[in-house]
Amino acid sequence: MSNTITHEGVEYVKKTHVDEIVRQRIAKYSEKLTTAESRLAEYQAKIDESSAKIGLVDNLTQQVESLRGELTTANSRYERHTVISQYGITDNGVRDAVEWAYEREMQGRNKKDQMPLSDWMQTIHQNPESAPAVLRPFISAPQASEQTDQAAQPQMQMQTPNPLANQTTVQQLNPPPVAPSSNNGVAAQTGAPVPNDILKRASDPAFFSQNREAIRQAYYSQTGKSDSPFKF
């Protein structure tokens, strides 16, 4: 049975056959659309999974960059603290003041005039007057201290006591004892001749007290008596 008819010389397709053709085509497109939608869903799932992985990668990348920055900061701080400690500054407060003063001064300079911390510390150490006021009490010029030490050495040498000079001074300040005036004419008790009038002067209590041994020797010598164990 033909699906076409001819009318007035023109061939027409029957309506029933046209409906079947349209239905078949719609079914074919519907099948393709369903397949495409299924594939699209699969692709979307993969995209979502990839996006999650990409987000994780981005997060890990940010963490790595953050840790890298912290490491750089830690290394820079360690290098700064090493440089500062070379000049005898170990107190945390003073060290923070040095870093603050350095950063403040470098920010006020042109980029070409900026210098590393080590060069800046050397400059203010050699010329403390150029250092910020907050750091001057903690910075001393090495040359000044060396000159002070060199100037102190001659003074210490000049002030070193001389034992011989001290002995001479002591001898000058402490001359040998002089016999009392009441002993005039009496020989010292060292074996020298005894004056003849020593017994006559023995009646003087002061003279007797000061010349007791000489009077005793003169008495036994002039009387010819033997020496007595008893004392006068």
mmCIF file of C-alpha atoms in Angstrom:
data_model
loop_
_atom_site.group_PDB
_atom_site.id
_atom_site.type_symbol
_atom_site.label_atom_id
_atom_site.label_comp_id
_atom_site.label_asym_id
_atom_site.label_seq_id
_atom_site.Cartn_x
_atom_site.Cartn_y
_atom_site.Cartn_z
ATOM 1 C CA MET A 1 0.000 0.000 0.000
ATOM 2 C CA SER A 2 1.389 3.290 -1.086
ATOM 3 C CA ASN A 3 1.906 6.015 1.442
ATOM 4 C CA THR A 4 1.451 8.721 -1.211
ATOM 5 C CA ILE A 5 -1.432 10.002 -3.330
ATOM 6 C CA THR A 6 -1.476 12.121 -6.490
ATOM 7 C CA HIS A 7 -3.902 14.938 -6.873
ATOM 8 C CA GLU A 8 -4.013 17.212 -9.922
ATOM 9 C CA GLY A 9 -0.575 16.065 -10.857
ATOM 10 C CA VAL A 10 0.941 16.672 -7.414
ATOM 11 C CA GLU A 11 2.147 13.820 -5.192
ATOM 12 C CA TYR A 12 1.219 14.053 -1.514
ATOM 13 C CA VAL A 13 2.294 11.939 1.479
ATOM 14 C CA LYS A 14 -0.466 10.604 3.565
ATOM 15 C CA LYS A 15 -0.965 12.224 6.969
ATOM 16 C CA THR A 16 -0.714 8.936 8.814
ATOM 17 C CA HIS A 17 2.652 8.264 7.263
ATOM 18 C CA VAL A 18 3.851 11.805 8.092
ATOM 19 C CA ASP A 19 2.925 11.326 11.711
ATOM 20 C CA GLU A 20 4.912 8.103 11.802
ATOM 21 C CA ILE A 21 7.938 9.797 10.322
ATOM 22 C CA VAL A 22 7.753 12.631 12.829
ATOM 23 C CA ARG A 23 7.322 10.191 15.682
ATOM 24 C CA GLN A 24 10.349 8.161 14.620
ATOM 25 C CA ARG A 25 12.488 11.243 14.288
ATOM 26 C CA ILE A 26 11.395 12.556 17.669
ATOM 27 C CA ALA A 27 12.173 9.180 19.208
ATOM 28 C CA LYS A 28 15.598 9.185 17.610
ATOM 29 C CA TYR A 29 16.377 12.701 18.885
ATOM 30 C CA SER A 30 14.999 11.807 22.279
ATOM 31 C CA GLU A 31 17.319 8.824 22.473
ATOM 32 C CA LYS A 32 20.281 10.963 21.488
ATOM 33 C CA LEU A 33 19.276 13.611 24.040
ATOM 34 C CA THR A 34 19.018 11.004 26.766
ATOM 35 C CA THR A 35 22.452 9.640 25.909
ATOM 36 C CA ALA A 36 23.885 13.142 25.862
ATOM 37 C CA GLU A 37 22.328 13.966 29.209
ATOM 38 C CA SER A 38 23.745 10.776 30.703
ATOM 39 C CA ARG A 39 27.201 11.598 29.427
ATOM 40 C CA LEU A 40 26.793 15.160 30.620
ATOM 41 C CA ALA A 41 25.993 13.916 34.114
ATOM 42 C CA GLU A 42 29.101 11.727 34.074
ATOM 43 C CA TYR A 43 31.200 14.636 32.902
ATOM 44 C CA GLN A 44 29.686 16.861 35.562
ATOM 45 C CA ALA A 45 30.569 14.318 38.254
ATOM 46 C CA LYS A 46 34.124 14.195 36.982
ATOM 47 C CA ILE A 47 34.236 17.978 36.880
ATOM 48 C CA ASP A 48 32.977 18.178 40.445
ATOM 49 C CA GLU A 49 35.561 15.634 41.559
ATOM 50 C CA SER A 50 38.276 17.509 39.725
ATOM 51 C CA SER A 51 37.104 20.768 41.240
ATOM 52 C CA ALA A 52 37.342 19.272 44.719
ATOM 53 C CA LYS A 53 40.849 18.065 43.957
ATOM 54 C CA ILE A 54 41.749 21.423 42.487
ATOM 55 C CA GLY A 55 40.434 23.113 45.628
ATOM 56 C CA LEU A 56 42.538 20.765 47.759
ATOM 57 C CA VAL A 57 45.547 21.494 45.609
ATOM 58 C CA ASP A 58 44.914 25.228 45.917
ATOM 59 C CA ASN A 59 44.604 24.879 49.686
ATOM 60 C CA LEU A 60 47.826 22.888 49.907
ATOM 61 C CA THR A 61 49.549 25.405 47.654
ATOM 62 C CA GLN A 62 48.488 28.252 49.930
ATOM 63 C CA GLN A 63 49.763 26.354 52.972
ATOM 64 C CA VAL A 64 53.098 25.721 51.274
ATOM 65 C CA GLU A 65 53.433 29.390 50.365
ATOM 66 C CA SER A 66 52.538 30.397 53.917
ATOM 67 C CA LEU A 67 55.090 28.003 55.416
ATOM 68 C CA ARG A 68 57.681 29.196 52.926
ATOM 69 C CA GLY A 69 57.049 32.793 53.972
ATOM 70 C CA GLU A 70 57.305 31.875 57.655
ATOM 71 C CA LEU A 71 60.576 30.055 56.987
ATOM 72 C CA THR A 72 61.956 33.056 55.142
ATOM 73 C CA THR A 73 60.911 35.321 58.011
ATOM 74 C CA ALA A 74 62.463 32.958 60.577
ATOM 75 C CA ASN A 75 65.736 32.790 58.632
ATOM 76 C CA SER A 76 65.808 36.555 58.277
ATOM 77 C CA ARG A 77 65.136 37.015 61.996
ATOM 78 C CA TYR A 78 67.855 34.489 62.879
ATOM 79 C CA GLU A 79 70.354 36.306 60.676
ATOM 80 C CA ARG A 80 69.384 39.628 62.275
ATOM 81 C CA HIS A 81 69.715 38.274 65.805
ATOM 82 C CA THR A 82 73.112 36.798 64.916
ATOM 83 C CA VAL A 83 74.327 40.158 63.614
ATOM 84 C CA ILE A 84 72.978 42.043 66.637
ATOM 85 C CA SER A 85 74.486 39.579 69.137
ATOM 86 C CA GLN A 86 77.931 40.147 67.593
ATOM 87 C CA TYR A 87 77.843 43.614 69.166
ATOM 88 C CA GLY A 88 77.066 42.282 72.655
ATOM 89 C CA ILE A 89 73.301 42.904 72.515
ATOM 90 C CA THR A 90 71.429 39.849 73.814
ATOM 91 C CA ASP A 91 68.483 41.389 75.687
ATOM 92 C CA ASN A 92 65.191 40.770 73.865
ATOM 93 C CA GLY A 93 63.890 44.286 74.479
ATOM 94 C CA VAL A 94 67.049 45.984 73.215
ATOM 95 C CA ARG A 95 67.176 43.630 70.238
ATOM 96 C CA ASP A 96 63.597 44.518 69.301
ATOM 97 C CA ALA A 97 64.508 48.199 69.614
ATOM 98 C CA VAL A 98 67.431 47.678 67.217
ATOM 99 C CA GLU A 99 65.187 45.983 64.643
ATOM 100 C CA TRP A 100 62.534 48.688 64.988
ATOM 101 C CA ALA A 101 65.086 51.488 64.603
ATOM 102 C CA TYR A 102 66.701 49.784 61.607
ATOM 103 C CA GLU A 103 63.401 49.208 59.768
ATOM 104 C CA ARG A 104 62.240 52.743 60.567
ATOM 105 C CA GLU A 105 65.419 54.281 59.180
ATOM 106 C CA MET A 106 65.437 52.099 56.049
ATOM 107 C CA GLN A 107 61.819 53.030 55.305
ATOM 108 C CA GLY A 108 62.820 56.693 55.339
ATOM 109 C CA ARG A 109 65.570 56.145 52.746
ATOM 110 C CA ASN A 110 65.524 55.702 49.009
ATOM 111 C CA LYS A 111 65.900 52.128 47.839
ATOM 112 C CA LYS A 112 69.415 52.782 46.553
ATOM 113 C CA ASP A 113 70.475 54.193 49.936
ATOM 114 C CA GLN A 114 69.221 51.248 51.963
ATOM 115 C CA MET A 115 71.803 48.866 53.465
ATOM 116 C CA PRO A 116 71.897 45.485 55.180
ATOM 117 C CA LEU A 117 71.552 45.337 58.942
ATOM 118 C CA SER A 118 75.189 44.242 59.346
ATOM 119 C CA ASP A 119 76.492 47.352 57.530
ATOM 120 C CA TRP A 120 74.127 49.616 59.464
ATOM 121 C CA MET A 121 75.209 48.139 62.815
ATOM 122 C CA GLN A 122 78.860 48.593 61.884
ATOM 123 C CA THR A 123 78.227 52.217 60.939
ATOM 124 C CA ILE A 124 76.486 53.192 64.169
ATOM 125 C CA HIS A 125 79.004 51.177 66.204
ATOM 126 C CA GLN A 126 81.895 53.124 64.705
ATOM 127 C CA ASN A 127 80.027 56.418 65.091
ATOM 128 C CA PRO A 128 77.606 56.210 68.047
ATOM 129 C CA GLU A 129 76.498 59.811 67.496
ATOM 130 C CA SER A 130 74.802 58.731 64.250
ATOM 131 C CA ALA A 131 72.801 56.017 66.032
ATOM 132 C CA PRO A 132 69.148 56.585 66.963
ATOM 133 C CA ALA A 133 68.762 58.121 70.405
ATOM 134 C CA VAL A 134 67.056 55.011 71.761
ATOM 135 C CA LEU A 135 70.154 52.899 70.984
ATOM 136 C CA ARG A 136 72.956 55.246 72.056
ATOM 137 C CA PRO A 137 73.087 54.015 75.682
ATOM 138 C CA PHE A 138 73.714 50.476 74.398
ATOM 139 C CA ILE A 139 76.377 51.294 71.783
ATOM 140 C CA SER A 140 79.967 52.208 72.569
ATOM 141 C CA ALA A 141 82.794 53.145 70.230
ATOM 142 C CA PRO A 142 85.568 50.515 70.279
ATOM 143 C CA GLN A 143 88.261 53.092 69.591
ATOM 144 C CA ALA A 144 87.270 55.174 72.604
ATOM 145 C CA SER A 145 87.387 52.171 74.912
ATOM 146 C CA GLU A 146 90.783 51.134 73.544
ATOM 147 C CA GLN A 147 92.155 54.641 74.088
ATOM 148 C CA THR A 148 90.790 54.607 77.625
ATOM 149 C CA ASP A 149 92.502 51.289 78.327
ATOM 150 C CA GLN A 150 95.780 52.533 76.860
ATOM 151 C CA ALA A 151 95.576 55.731 78.913
ATOM 152 C CA ALA A 152 94.838 53.759 82.076
ATOM 153 C CA GLN A 153 97.902 51.514 81.705
ATOM 154 C CA PRO A 154 100.547 54.287 82.209
ATOM 155 C CA GLN A 155 98.632 55.569 85.226
ATOM 156 C CA MET A 156 98.638 52.108 86.742
ATOM 157 C CA GLN A 157 102.358 51.825 86.070
ATOM 158 C CA MET A 158 102.996 55.219 87.688
ATOM 159 C CA GLN A 159 100.984 54.192 90.720
ATOM 160 C CA THR A 160 102.763 50.841 91.172
ATOM 161 C CA PRO A 161 104.420 50.951 94.601
ATOM 162 C CA ASN A 162 108.218 50.642 94.839
ATOM 163 C CA PRO A 163 109.224 48.513 97.860
ATOM 164 C CA LEU A 164 112.661 50.146 98.113
ATOM 165 C CA ALA A 165 111.131 53.632 98.008
ATOM 166 C CA ASN A 166 108.666 52.637 100.716
ATOM 167 C CA GLN A 167 111.464 51.309 102.900
ATOM 168 C CA THR A 168 113.416 54.538 102.446
ATOM 169 C CA THR A 169 110.324 56.552 103.318
ATOM 170 C CA VAL A 170 109.713 54.457 106.427
ATOM 171 C CA GLN A 171 113.320 54.899 107.497
ATOM 172 C CA GLN A 172 113.038 58.648 106.979
ATOM 173 C CA LEU A 173 109.784 58.813 108.908
ATOM 174 C CA ASN A 174 111.095 56.525 111.688
ATOM 175 C CA PRO A 175 114.703 57.549 112.512
ATOM 176 C CA PRO A 176 116.664 55.413 115.012
ATOM 177 C CA PRO A 177 115.770 56.102 118.656
ATOM 178 C CA VAL A 178 117.801 58.695 120.534
ATOM 179 C CA ALA A 179 118.861 58.019 124.107
ATOM 180 C CA PRO A 180 116.955 60.075 126.711
ATOM 181 C CA SER A 181 118.603 63.247 128.019
ATOM 182 C CA SER A 182 118.820 61.686 131.497
ATOM 183 C CA ASN A 183 121.284 59.117 130.079
ATOM 184 C CA ASN A 184 123.808 61.733 128.967
ATOM 185 C CA GLY A 185 127.266 60.492 129.849
ATOM 186 C CA VAL A 186 126.102 56.846 130.242
ATOM 187 C CA ALA A 187 127.270 54.280 127.700
ATOM 188 C CA ALA A 188 124.744 52.018 126.004
ATOM 189 C CA GLN A 189 124.532 48.471 127.268
ATOM 190 C CA THR A 190 126.566 47.035 124.408
ATOM 191 C CA GLY A 191 129.965 46.533 126.188
ATOM 192 C CA ALA A 192 131.160 50.202 125.988
ATOM 193 C CA PRO A 193 133.071 51.679 129.042
ATOM 194 C CA VAL A 194 130.822 52.638 131.968
ATOM 195 C CA PRO A 195 131.194 56.284 133.217
ATOM 196 C CA ASN A 196 132.725 56.650 136.676
ATOM 197 C CA ASP A 197 129.882 58.790 138.037
ATOM 198 C CA ILE A 198 127.136 56.319 137.184
ATOM 199 C CA LEU A 199 126.862 55.138 140.793
ATOM 200 C CA LYS A 200 126.671 58.716 142.030
ATOM 201 C CA ARG A 201 123.796 59.405 139.701
ATOM 202 C CA ALA A 202 121.999 56.181 140.673
ATOM 203 C CA SER A 203 120.162 58.044 143.417
ATOM 204 C CA ASP A 204 118.044 59.674 140.721
ATOM 205 C CA PRO A 205 114.969 57.393 140.416
ATOM 206 C CA ALA A 206 114.449 58.204 136.731
ATOM 207 C CA PHE A 207 118.119 57.682 135.930
ATOM 208 C CA PHE A 208 118.170 54.436 137.942
ATOM 209 C CA SER A 209 115.046 53.112 136.205
ATOM 210 C CA GLN A 210 116.475 53.760 132.748
ATOM 211 C CA ASN A 211 120.016 52.483 133.490
ATOM 212 C CA ARG A 212 119.353 49.657 135.910
ATOM 213 C CA GLU A 213 121.596 47.083 134.185
ATOM 214 C CA ALA A 214 124.487 49.519 133.684
ATOM 215 C CA ILE A 215 124.373 50.564 137.355
ATOM 216 C CA ARG A 216 124.397 46.907 138.443
ATOM 217 C CA GLN A 217 127.439 46.140 136.287
ATOM 218 C CA ALA A 218 129.247 49.243 137.578
ATOM 219 C CA TYR A 219 128.504 48.339 141.180
ATOM 220 C CA TYR A 220 129.943 44.806 140.914
ATOM 221 C CA SER A 221 132.876 46.052 138.881
ATOM 222 C CA GLN A 222 133.932 48.745 141.389
ATOM 223 C CA THR A 223 133.274 46.699 144.546
ATOM 224 C CA GLY A 224 134.911 43.511 143.260
ATOM 225 C CA LYS A 225 131.935 41.412 144.328
ATOM 226 C CA SER A 226 130.621 38.538 142.281
ATOM 227 C CA ASP A 227 127.464 39.034 140.224
ATOM 228 C CA SER A 228 124.279 38.159 142.149
ATOM 229 C CA PRO A 229 121.410 36.320 140.602
ATOM 230 C CA PHE A 230 119.093 38.799 142.248
ATOM 231 C CA LYS A 231 118.198 41.933 140.377
ATOM 232 C CA PHE A 232 118.216 45.435 141.761
#
